[in-house]
Amino acid sequence: MQEKKWWHDKVIYEIYPKSFKDDNNDGIGDIKGIISKLDYLKDLGVDIIWITPFFLSPMVDNGYDVEDYTKVNPIFGTMDDVDLLLDELKKREMYLMIDIVANHTSDKHPWFIESRKSKDNPYRDFYIWRETPPYERTSCFGDSAWTLDPLTNEYYYHEFAKEQPDLNWENPKVMDAFSSFIEFWLKKGVKGIRFDVIHFLGKEIDKDIHGYGPTLHEKVKELKHKSFGKYDIVTVGEAWGELQNAIDFSSYENDELDMVFQFEHTSYTNDRNKHGKWTPRPINMKDIRDILFKYQRALNDVAWNTLFVENHDLGRAINRFGDLNYYRESGTMIPTMMYFLKGTPYLYQGQEIGMINIRMNDISEYEDVEIHGSFKNLVLDNHILTRHQFMEACYQEGRDNNRTPFQWANKRNAGWNRSHKPWLKINENYHYINAEDEIKDPSSILNYYKKVFALRKDERYASTFVYGSFKEAYLENENVFSFTREDDKNLLLIVCNMHPYPTDIYLSSQGEILLHNYEEKEIHEGNNTLLPYESFVIKLR
Ligand code: GLC
Ligand code: CA
């Protein structure tokens, strides 16, 4: 059984700083901008903010290419700004989670600059160099994972862009360096860490083993022992894999990370037999239910779960799980379905106001290194997809869907600098999807999210939502996503119609409705016909 932890009842909000809030009006979000929105976040019900990497970086991959782990990127502000952020969070009983990229650095990192210089440079074996590539491999961003460096005429390995060389975790100096970066931040009062693509740390490059290599878990344990294990923080790993991998990382017994993000429910639409996200397939919500329930059942007593539908790499949740013709209905069904499950709720900036995917007219309007690399690979170089097919996939899965500037208001440039545009195109729908208007509208998606988190935290039910057992309900009805959460205090039933058409459910007793996305409609004992995406939480005992 799990010990109780300070973070078990907390809600975590992901901030992609470039696109969140711009304080100095240069078109790029920044730390001071985040500070100015802490009250907004507190009011929403957020306790912990996870900010994606804000360290010094040439920004080829928007900060996931780190040049110095202990310096703040000047486009985001200064170390003083970060200290001020920590103070302002503290005043509000909120916490900061940082994002540590351990698999690779930027090619501008001083280690790599040294490493390239000569084969006997002391930093040579901080990275992975081979005279000839042992095999062909395509990097996650479309080009070859091996790049020839003319300086020494050897190839270095990069799982991502060529400007993101992979570190050699077989070298103990890499472990020591990361332990000290981590401590540097924890000493400042950071209370959480998200570990980027942590499943790559144990790779055995010559055997072509990349994720989940044989020494992965030893390495994570050692890193914990040498750094974050000494602090009472919360950790989450980004770990693309399967159920068993989640258990291995986060079971109470294994004692590595507190929880991991796994992506079966969001990468469901990626057709793995073809070209993954660039050849998406239609979604069947019953399969999504099966996947999420599988994790709930398996992790119930052995490990802690993450609950999320969006992040900075995925398309928007309403496009994926909902229906734009039932924008508000499906936009409120999604948090009802996700955030009463057992685990820690994570939401991504803009999700709470119902931001949706963008359709840019031309590939040149996109900024993302993955979009451009994959376009070059699949369309220009290899003619595997037509330009049209690629653009259609991009409208669903391209990472820039979630990186468009946060829509603060129905004002020129969505509340960003009026005279010059932000770094990435704004979604034109800010005229009707924006925080300022939604704050005032009691029936907005934003106000529904507030109710979801307020209910989760209501002292009458909080312990049931946090620790109560999970059990699926109405499994025989393929249209509903339904489950109970139970402990000695309460029996709570959650029911969501996952579809844009009605479906019937039979309630064997009358309960007290705690939340309902069709407020005026009645729910009663006996047969109920649920309207499109109708969702509610009811207390049966
Ligand atoms: C993770 C990040 C993604 C980044 C990649 C390489 O998947 O979430 O944004 O591009 O790692 O660091
Ligand atoms: Ca700025």
Coordinates of C-alpha atoms and ligand atoms in Angstrom, one line a residue:
M1 CA 0.0 0.0 0.0
Q2 CA 1.0 3.5 -0.6
E3 CA 2.2 5.9 2.1
K4 CA 0.4 9.2 2.0
K5 CA 2.4 12.0 0.3
W6 CA 1.9 15.8 0.3
W7 CA 1.4 15.8 -3.4
H8 CA -1.3 13.1 -3.7
D9 CA -4.2 15.5 -3.8
K10 CA -2.5 18.2 -6.0
V11 CA -3.4 19.3 -9.5
I12 CA -0.5 20.0 -11.9
Y13 CA -0.6 22.5 -14.8
E14 CA 1.9 22.4 -17.6
I15 CA 3.2 25.7 -18.9
Y16 CA 5.0 25.9 -22.3
P17 CA 6.6 29.3 -21.4
K18 CA 7.1 30.6 -24.9
S19 CA 3.4 30.5 -25.5
F20 CA 1.9 31.3 -22.2
K21 CA 2.1 34.9 -21.2
D22 CA 4.4 37.7 -22.4
D23 CA 5.2 40.4 -19.9
N24 CA 7.7 42.5 -21.8
N25 CA 5.8 42.5 -25.1
D26 CA 8.5 41.0 -27.3
G27 CA 6.1 38.3 -28.6
I28 CA 7.6 35.5 -26.4
G29 CA 6.1 34.4 -23.2
D30 CA 8.3 34.7 -20.1
I31 CA 8.7 34.1 -16.3
K32 CA 7.3 37.4 -15.3
G33 CA 4.3 36.6 -17.5
I34 CA 3.8 33.4 -15.6
I35 CA 4.0 35.3 -12.3
S36 CA 1.3 37.6 -13.5
K37 CA -1.0 34.7 -14.0
L38 CA -0.5 32.8 -10.7
D39 CA -3.8 34.1 -9.3
Y40 CA -5.6 32.9 -12.4
L41 CA -4.1 29.4 -11.9
K42 CA -4.8 29.3 -8.2
D43 CA -8.4 30.2 -8.9
L44 CA -8.6 27.4 -11.4
G45 CA -7.5 24.9 -8.7
V46 CA -3.9 24.4 -9.7
D47 CA -1.3 23.6 -7.0
I48 CA 1.9 22.8 -9.0
I49 CA 3.1 24.3 -12.2
W50 CA 5.4 22.3 -14.4
I51 CA 7.3 24.6 -16.7
T52 CA 9.0 23.0 -19.7
P53 CA 12.7 23.7 -20.0
F54 CA 13.5 27.4 -19.5
F55 CA 17.3 26.9 -19.3
L56 CA 19.8 28.5 -21.6
S57 CA 19.2 27.0 -25.1
P58 CA 19.5 27.8 -28.8
M59 CA 15.8 26.8 -29.0
V60 CA 16.0 24.4 -31.9
D61 CA 13.5 22.3 -30.0
N62 CA 12.2 25.1 -27.9
G63 CA 14.3 24.5 -24.8
Y64 CA 14.6 20.7 -25.0
D65 CA 18.1 21.4 -26.4
V66 CA 19.9 22.6 -23.3
E67 CA 23.1 24.6 -23.4
D68 CA 23.4 25.2 -19.6
Y69 CA 21.2 23.5 -17.0
T70 CA 21.9 26.1 -14.3
K71 CA 21.3 29.3 -16.4
V72 CA 18.0 30.9 -17.3
N73 CA 17.3 31.5 -21.0
P74 CA 17.3 35.4 -21.3
I75 CA 14.3 35.3 -23.6
F76 CA 12.4 34.0 -20.5
G77 CA 14.0 36.3 -18.0
T78 CA 16.7 36.0 -15.3
M79 CA 17.5 33.9 -12.3
D80 CA 16.1 36.7 -10.1
D81 CA 12.8 36.2 -12.0
V82 CA 12.8 32.5 -11.1
D83 CA 13.6 33.3 -7.5
L84 CA 10.7 35.8 -7.5
L85 CA 8.5 33.1 -9.1
L86 CA 9.4 30.7 -6.3
D87 CA 8.5 33.3 -3.7
E88 CA 5.2 34.2 -5.3
L89 CA 4.3 30.5 -5.6
K90 CA 5.1 30.0 -1.9
K91 CA 2.8 32.9 -0.9
R92 CA -0.1 31.0 -2.6
E93 CA 0.9 27.6 -1.3
M94 CA 1.8 26.5 -4.8
Y95 CA 4.9 24.7 -6.1
L96 CA 7.3 24.6 -9.0
M97 CA 8.1 21.5 -11.1
I98 CA 11.0 21.7 -13.5
D99 CA 11.8 19.6 -16.6
I100 CA 15.1 17.8 -16.8
V101 CA 16.4 16.7 -20.2
A102 CA 18.9 14.0 -19.4
N103 CA 19.0 12.0 -22.6
H104 CA 20.7 14.7 -24.7
T105 CA 22.0 18.3 -24.6
S106 CA 22.2 21.0 -27.2
D107 CA 25.1 20.8 -29.7
K108 CA 26.0 24.2 -28.3
H109 CA 26.5 22.8 -24.8
P110 CA 30.2 23.3 -23.8
W111 CA 30.5 19.5 -23.3
F112 CA 29.6 18.9 -26.9
I113 CA 31.8 21.7 -28.2
E114 CA 34.7 20.1 -26.4
S115 CA 33.7 16.5 -27.3
R116 CA 33.7 17.3 -31.0
K117 CA 37.2 18.7 -31.0
S118 CA 39.3 15.5 -30.9
K119 CA 39.0 11.8 -30.2
D120 CA 41.1 12.2 -27.1
N121 CA 39.3 15.2 -25.6
P122 CA 38.3 14.6 -22.0
Y123 CA 34.7 15.2 -23.0
R124 CA 34.8 12.8 -25.9
D125 CA 32.9 10.1 -24.1
F126 CA 30.2 12.3 -22.7
Y127 CA 28.5 11.6 -26.1
I128 CA 28.2 8.6 -28.3
W129 CA 30.7 8.5 -31.2
R130 CA 31.3 5.7 -33.7
E131 CA 33.6 5.4 -36.7
T132 CA 30.7 4.1 -38.8
P133 CA 27.1 3.8 -37.8
P134 CA 26.4 0.3 -36.6
Y135 CA 23.0 0.3 -38.3
E136 CA 20.6 2.7 -40.0
R137 CA 18.1 4.4 -37.8
T138 CA 15.7 7.3 -38.4
S139 CA 15.7 9.9 -35.6
C140 CA 12.3 10.9 -34.0
F141 CA 12.5 14.0 -36.0
G142 CA 12.8 12.5 -39.5
D143 CA 16.5 12.5 -40.4
S144 CA 19.2 9.9 -39.7
A145 CA 20.0 9.3 -36.0
W146 CA 23.7 9.2 -36.9
T147 CA 25.4 12.4 -38.1
L148 CA 28.9 12.6 -39.4
D149 CA 31.0 15.3 -37.8
P150 CA 33.7 16.5 -40.2
L151 CA 36.0 17.6 -37.4
T152 CA 37.0 14.1 -36.4
N153 CA 35.3 12.2 -39.2
E154 CA 33.1 10.2 -36.8
Y155 CA 29.4 9.9 -36.3
Y156 CA 27.5 10.9 -33.2
Y157 CA 24.2 9.5 -32.2
H158 CA 21.0 11.6 -31.7
E159 CA 17.6 10.2 -30.9
F160 CA 16.1 13.6 -31.8
A161 CA 17.4 16.5 -33.9
K162 CA 21.1 16.6 -35.0
E163 CA 21.4 19.6 -32.7
Q164 CA 20.5 17.3 -29.8
P165 CA 23.4 14.9 -29.4
D166 CA 22.6 12.0 -27.0
L167 CA 24.7 11.8 -23.8
N168 CA 26.6 8.7 -23.0
W169 CA 25.1 7.5 -19.6
E170 CA 27.7 4.8 -19.4
N171 CA 30.0 7.6 -18.4
P172 CA 29.8 8.1 -14.6
K173 CA 30.7 11.7 -15.0
V174 CA 27.4 12.3 -16.7
M175 CA 25.6 10.9 -13.7
D176 CA 27.5 13.1 -11.4
A177 CA 26.9 16.2 -13.4
F178 CA 23.2 15.7 -13.5
S179 CA 23.1 14.9 -9.8
S180 CA 24.6 18.3 -9.1
F181 CA 22.2 20.2 -11.6
I182 CA 19.3 18.6 -9.9
E183 CA 20.5 19.5 -6.4
F184 CA 21.2 23.1 -7.6
W185 CA 17.4 23.5 -8.4
L186 CA 16.1 21.5 -5.4
K187 CA 18.2 23.7 -3.0
K188 CA 16.4 26.7 -4.5
G189 CA 13.1 25.2 -3.4
V190 CA 11.9 23.5 -6.6
K191 CA 9.5 20.7 -5.4
G192 CA 9.0 18.6 -8.5
I193 CA 10.8 17.2 -11.5
R194 CA 9.5 15.9 -14.8
F195 CA 12.1 13.8 -16.5
D196 CA 12.1 14.1 -20.3
V197 CA 12.2 10.8 -22.3
I198 CA 13.7 9.0 -19.3
H199 CA 13.2 5.5 -20.8
F200 CA 16.2 6.1 -23.1
L201 CA 18.8 6.3 -20.3
G202 CA 19.9 2.7 -20.3
K203 CA 20.4 2.3 -24.0
E204 CA 22.8 -0.2 -25.5
I205 CA 23.7 1.5 -28.6
D206 CA 25.7 -1.2 -30.3
K207 CA 22.9 -3.7 -29.8
D208 CA 20.4 -1.3 -31.3
I209 CA 18.5 -1.2 -27.9
H210 CA 17.2 2.3 -27.3
G211 CA 14.2 2.5 -24.9
Y212 CA 14.2 0.3 -21.8
G213 CA 17.8 -0.9 -22.0
P214 CA 19.1 -3.3 -19.5
T215 CA 20.7 -0.7 -17.1
L216 CA 17.8 1.8 -17.2
H217 CA 16.4 1.0 -13.7
E218 CA 19.8 0.9 -12.1
K219 CA 20.6 4.3 -13.5
V220 CA 17.3 5.9 -12.4
K221 CA 17.9 4.5 -8.9
E222 CA 21.4 5.8 -8.7
L223 CA 20.3 9.2 -9.9
K224 CA 17.6 9.2 -7.3
H225 CA 20.0 8.1 -4.6
K226 CA 22.6 10.8 -5.5
S227 CA 20.2 13.7 -5.9
F228 CA 16.4 13.9 -5.6
G229 CA 16.0 11.0 -3.2
K230 CA 17.3 13.3 -0.5
Y231 CA 14.4 15.8 -0.9
D232 CA 10.7 15.5 -0.4
I233 CA 9.6 16.2 -3.9
V234 CA 7.3 14.8 -6.6
T235 CA 8.7 13.2 -9.7
V236 CA 7.2 12.1 -13.0
G237 CA 8.9 10.4 -15.9
E238 CA 8.0 10.7 -19.6
A239 CA 8.2 7.1 -20.6
W240 CA 6.8 5.9 -23.9
G241 CA 6.0 2.3 -23.3
E242 CA 3.6 -0.2 -22.0
L243 CA 1.7 -0.9 -18.8
Q244 CA 4.5 -3.1 -17.3
N245 CA 7.0 -0.3 -17.9
A246 CA 4.9 2.0 -15.9
I247 CA 4.8 -0.5 -13.0
D248 CA 8.6 -1.0 -13.2
F249 CA 9.2 2.7 -12.9
S250 CA 6.7 3.7 -10.3
S251 CA 5.6 0.8 -8.2
Y252 CA 5.8 1.5 -4.5
E253 CA 8.2 -1.3 -4.2
N254 CA 10.7 -0.2 -6.9
D255 CA 11.0 3.3 -5.5
E256 CA 12.3 5.1 -8.6
L257 CA 9.8 7.7 -9.8
D258 CA 6.5 8.7 -8.3
M259 CA 4.6 8.2 -11.5
V260 CA 5.1 8.2 -15.3
F261 CA 3.3 9.5 -18.4
Q262 CA 2.4 6.7 -20.7
F263 CA 0.7 7.4 -24.0
E264 CA -1.4 4.5 -25.0
H265 CA -4.6 6.5 -24.9
T266 CA -3.2 9.5 -26.8
S267 CA -1.1 7.6 -29.3
Y268 CA -4.0 5.3 -30.0
T269 CA -4.6 7.3 -33.2
N270 CA -1.1 6.7 -34.5
D271 CA -1.1 4.0 -37.0
R272 CA 2.1 2.1 -36.0
N273 CA 1.9 -0.2 -39.1
K274 CA 2.4 2.9 -41.3
H275 CA 4.0 6.1 -40.3
G276 CA 2.8 6.6 -36.7
K277 CA 1.3 10.0 -36.0
W278 CA 1.6 11.1 -39.7
T279 CA -0.8 8.4 -40.7
P280 CA -3.5 8.8 -38.1
R281 CA -6.5 6.4 -37.8
P282 CA -9.9 7.2 -36.5
I283 CA -10.6 6.8 -32.8
N284 CA -12.9 4.4 -31.1
M285 CA -13.8 5.7 -27.7
K286 CA -14.5 2.2 -26.3
D287 CA -10.9 1.3 -26.9
I288 CA -9.8 4.5 -25.1
R289 CA -12.0 3.4 -22.2
D290 CA -10.4 -0.1 -22.2
I291 CA -6.9 1.4 -22.2
L292 CA -7.6 3.8 -19.3
F293 CA -9.4 1.2 -17.3
K294 CA -6.5 -1.2 -17.8
Y295 CA -4.1 1.3 -16.2
Q296 CA -6.6 2.0 -13.4
R297 CA -7.0 -1.7 -12.5
A298 CA -3.4 -2.6 -12.8
L299 CA -2.0 0.4 -10.9
N300 CA -4.8 0.6 -8.3
D301 CA -2.7 -0.6 -5.3
V302 CA 0.8 -1.0 -6.7
A303 CA 1.7 2.4 -8.3
W304 CA 0.5 6.0 -8.7
N305 CA -1.1 7.0 -12.0
T306 CA -1.0 10.2 -14.1
L307 CA -4.2 11.6 -15.6
F308 CA -3.8 13.7 -18.7
V309 CA -5.2 14.2 -22.2
E310 CA -2.9 16.9 -23.5
N311 CA 0.7 18.2 -23.4
H312 CA 3.0 20.3 -25.6
D313 CA 3.6 17.3 -28.0
L314 CA 0.1 16.2 -28.6
G315 CA -2.9 17.7 -30.4
R316 CA -5.8 19.2 -28.4
A317 CA -8.1 16.9 -26.5
I318 CA -11.4 18.2 -27.9
N319 CA -10.1 17.3 -31.4
R320 CA -8.9 13.9 -30.3
F321 CA -11.6 12.7 -27.9
G322 CA -14.5 15.1 -28.5
D323 CA -16.4 16.6 -31.3
L324 CA -16.3 20.2 -32.6
N325 CA -20.1 20.0 -33.3
Y326 CA -20.6 19.4 -29.6
Y327 CA -17.8 21.7 -28.5
R328 CA -19.0 22.6 -25.0
E329 CA -20.6 19.2 -24.3
S330 CA -17.5 17.2 -25.3
G331 CA -15.1 19.8 -23.9
T332 CA -16.8 19.3 -20.5
M333 CA -17.1 15.5 -20.8
I334 CA -13.3 15.1 -21.2
P335 CA -12.4 16.5 -17.7
T336 CA -15.3 14.5 -16.1
M337 CA -14.0 11.3 -17.7
M338 CA -10.3 11.9 -16.7
Y339 CA -10.0 13.8 -13.5
F340 CA -12.0 11.6 -11.1
L341 CA -10.0 8.6 -12.0
K342 CA -7.3 7.6 -9.5
G343 CA -4.0 9.4 -9.9
T344 CA -2.7 12.9 -10.3
P345 CA -4.5 15.3 -12.7
Y346 CA -2.3 17.1 -15.2
L347 CA -3.6 19.7 -17.5
Y348 CA -1.9 21.6 -20.3
Q349 CA -2.2 25.4 -20.8
G350 CA -5.3 26.3 -22.8
Q351 CA -7.0 23.0 -22.3
E352 CA -9.1 24.6 -19.5
I353 CA -10.5 27.2 -21.9
G354 CA -11.1 24.6 -24.6
M355 CA -8.4 25.6 -27.1
I356 CA -8.5 23.5 -30.2
N357 CA -6.1 22.6 -33.1
I358 CA -5.1 25.1 -35.7
R359 CA -5.0 24.7 -39.5
M360 CA -2.2 26.8 -41.0
N361 CA -2.3 27.2 -44.7
D362 CA 1.3 26.5 -45.5
I363 CA 4.0 24.3 -44.1
S364 CA 6.2 27.4 -43.8
E365 CA 3.9 28.8 -41.1
Y366 CA 4.8 26.0 -38.7
E367 CA 7.8 26.3 -36.4
D368 CA 8.2 22.8 -35.0
V369 CA 11.4 21.0 -35.7
E370 CA 9.5 17.7 -35.8
I371 CA 7.0 18.9 -38.3
H372 CA 9.7 20.2 -40.6
G373 CA 11.9 17.1 -40.2
S374 CA 9.1 14.7 -40.9
F375 CA 7.8 16.7 -43.8
K376 CA 11.2 16.6 -45.4
N377 CA 11.6 12.9 -44.8
L378 CA 8.1 11.7 -45.7
V379 CA 7.1 14.2 -48.4
L380 CA 10.1 15.9 -50.0
D381 CA 12.8 13.2 -49.8
N382 CA 11.0 9.9 -49.9
H383 CA 7.5 10.7 -51.5
I384 CA 5.8 8.4 -49.0
L385 CA 3.0 10.9 -48.3
T386 CA 1.6 13.7 -50.5
R387 CA 1.8 17.2 -49.3
H388 CA -2.0 17.1 -48.7
Q389 CA -1.8 13.9 -46.7
F390 CA 0.9 15.3 -44.5
M391 CA -0.9 18.6 -43.9
E392 CA -4.1 16.7 -42.9
A393 CA -2.1 14.7 -40.4
C394 CA -0.5 17.8 -39.1
Y395 CA -3.9 19.3 -38.5
Q396 CA -4.5 16.4 -36.1
E397 CA -1.1 15.6 -34.6
G398 CA 1.3 18.4 -35.3
R399 CA 2.9 19.6 -32.1
D400 CA 2.3 23.3 -33.0
N401 CA -1.4 22.7 -32.5
N402 CA -0.7 22.9 -28.8
R403 CA 1.9 25.6 -29.0
T404 CA -0.1 28.4 -30.4
P405 CA -0.2 31.4 -28.1
F406 CA -2.5 31.2 -25.1
Q407 CA -5.8 33.0 -25.9
W408 CA -6.1 35.5 -23.1
A409 CA -8.8 37.9 -24.5
N410 CA -10.9 38.9 -27.5
K411 CA -8.6 41.7 -28.2
R412 CA -6.2 42.2 -31.1
N413 CA -3.6 39.4 -31.0
A414 CA -5.6 37.6 -28.3
G415 CA -4.3 39.9 -25.6
W416 CA -0.6 39.6 -26.7
N417 CA 1.3 42.6 -27.9
R418 CA -1.1 44.6 -30.0
S419 CA 1.4 46.0 -32.5
H420 CA 3.5 43.0 -33.2
K421 CA 2.6 39.3 -33.5
P422 CA 3.8 36.6 -31.1
W423 CA 6.4 34.0 -32.3
L424 CA 3.8 31.5 -33.6
K425 CA 0.5 32.1 -35.3
I426 CA -2.5 32.7 -33.1
N427 CA -5.6 30.7 -33.6
E428 CA -8.2 33.0 -35.1
N429 CA -10.9 31.5 -32.9
Y430 CA -9.7 33.6 -30.0
H431 CA -12.7 35.8 -30.8
Y432 CA -14.9 33.3 -29.0
I433 CA -12.4 31.0 -27.2
N434 CA -10.5 33.2 -24.7
A435 CA -9.9 33.3 -20.9
E436 CA -11.3 36.8 -20.3
D437 CA -14.8 36.1 -21.7
E438 CA -14.9 32.6 -20.3
I439 CA -14.2 33.8 -16.7
K440 CA -17.4 35.9 -17.0
D441 CA -19.6 33.2 -18.5
P442 CA -20.9 30.7 -15.9
S443 CA -21.5 28.0 -18.5
S444 CA -18.0 28.2 -20.0
I445 CA -15.6 25.3 -20.3
L446 CA -13.2 27.2 -18.0
N447 CA -15.8 27.5 -15.3
Y448 CA -16.6 23.8 -15.6
Y449 CA -12.9 22.9 -15.1
K450 CA -13.0 25.0 -12.0
K451 CA -15.9 23.0 -10.7
V452 CA -14.2 19.7 -11.5
F453 CA -11.1 20.6 -9.4
A454 CA -13.2 22.2 -6.7
L455 CA -15.2 19.0 -6.4
R456 CA -12.1 16.9 -6.3
K457 CA -10.8 19.0 -3.5
D458 CA -14.1 19.4 -1.6
E459 CA -13.2 18.1 1.9
R460 CA -16.3 15.9 1.9
Y461 CA -15.1 13.8 -1.1
A462 CA -11.4 14.5 -1.5
S463 CA -10.1 11.4 0.3
T464 CA -12.5 9.3 -1.8
F465 CA -11.2 10.8 -5.1
V466 CA -7.6 10.6 -4.0
Y467 CA -7.5 7.2 -2.2
G468 CA -10.8 5.5 -2.8
S469 CA -10.9 2.3 -4.8
F470 CA -11.7 2.4 -8.5
K471 CA -14.2 0.1 -10.1
E472 CA -15.6 0.2 -13.7
A473 CA -19.4 0.5 -14.2
Y474 CA -21.9 -0.1 -17.0
L475 CA -19.2 -1.9 -19.0
E476 CA -21.8 -3.6 -21.1
N477 CA -22.8 -0.2 -22.5
E478 CA -20.1 0.7 -25.1
N479 CA -21.2 4.3 -25.2
V480 CA -20.5 5.2 -21.7
F481 CA -17.3 5.8 -19.7
S482 CA -18.4 5.0 -16.2
F483 CA -16.8 4.0 -12.9
T484 CA -17.1 4.3 -9.2
R485 CA -14.8 5.6 -6.5
E486 CA -15.4 4.3 -3.1
D487 CA -14.2 4.3 0.5
D488 CA -15.9 4.2 3.9
K489 CA -17.1 7.8 3.5
N490 CA -18.6 7.8 0.0
L491 CA -19.7 5.8 -3.0
L492 CA -19.3 8.1 -6.0
L493 CA -20.4 7.2 -9.5
I494 CA -19.1 9.0 -12.6
V495 CA -21.0 8.6 -15.9
C496 CA -20.0 10.1 -19.2
N497 CA -21.6 9.6 -22.6
M498 CA -18.6 9.4 -24.9
H499 CA -20.5 10.0 -28.1
P500 CA -22.5 12.6 -30.0
Y501 CA -25.7 10.6 -29.8
P502 CA -28.0 9.6 -26.9
T503 CA -27.6 6.5 -24.9
D504 CA -29.6 5.0 -22.0
I505 CA -28.4 4.0 -18.6
Y506 CA -30.4 2.6 -15.7
L507 CA -29.8 4.0 -12.2
S508 CA -30.9 1.7 -9.5
S509 CA -31.0 4.3 -6.8
Q510 CA -31.5 8.0 -6.4
G511 CA -28.4 9.9 -5.4
E512 CA -27.1 13.4 -5.0
I513 CA -25.8 15.0 -8.1
L514 CA -22.4 16.7 -7.4
L515 CA -21.5 17.8 -11.0
H516 CA -23.4 17.7 -14.3
N517 CA -22.5 19.3 -17.6
Y518 CA -26.2 19.6 -18.6
E519 CA -27.1 21.6 -15.5
E520 CA -30.9 21.9 -16.1
K521 CA -31.5 18.3 -16.9
E522 CA -32.7 15.9 -14.3
I523 CA -31.1 12.6 -13.4
H524 CA -33.4 10.2 -11.6
E525 CA -33.7 6.6 -10.4
G526 CA -34.6 4.3 -13.2
N527 CA -33.9 4.8 -16.9
N528 CA -32.1 7.9 -18.1
T529 CA -31.5 8.9 -21.7
L530 CA -28.2 10.7 -21.8
L531 CA -27.8 13.4 -24.3
P532 CA -24.6 13.8 -26.5
Y533 CA -21.6 13.8 -24.2
E534 CA -23.8 14.2 -21.1
S535 CA -21.7 13.6 -18.0
F536 CA -22.2 13.7 -14.3
V537 CA -20.9 12.7 -10.9
I538 CA -23.4 11.4 -8.4
K539 CA -23.1 10.4 -4.8
L540 CA -24.9 7.1 -4.2
R541 CA -23.9 6.8 -0.6
Ligands
GLC1 C1 10.2 14.9 -25.2 C2 9.6 16.3 -25.1 C3 9.6 16.9 -26.5 C4 11.0 16.9 -27.0 C5 11.7 15.6 -26.9 C6 13.1 15.7 -27.0 O1 9.4 14.0 -25.9 O2 8.3 16.3 -24.6 O3 8.9 18.1 -26.6 O4 11.0 17.3 -28.4 O5 11.5 15.0 -25.6 O6 13.7 16.4 -25.9
CA2 CA 8.6 38.2 -23.4

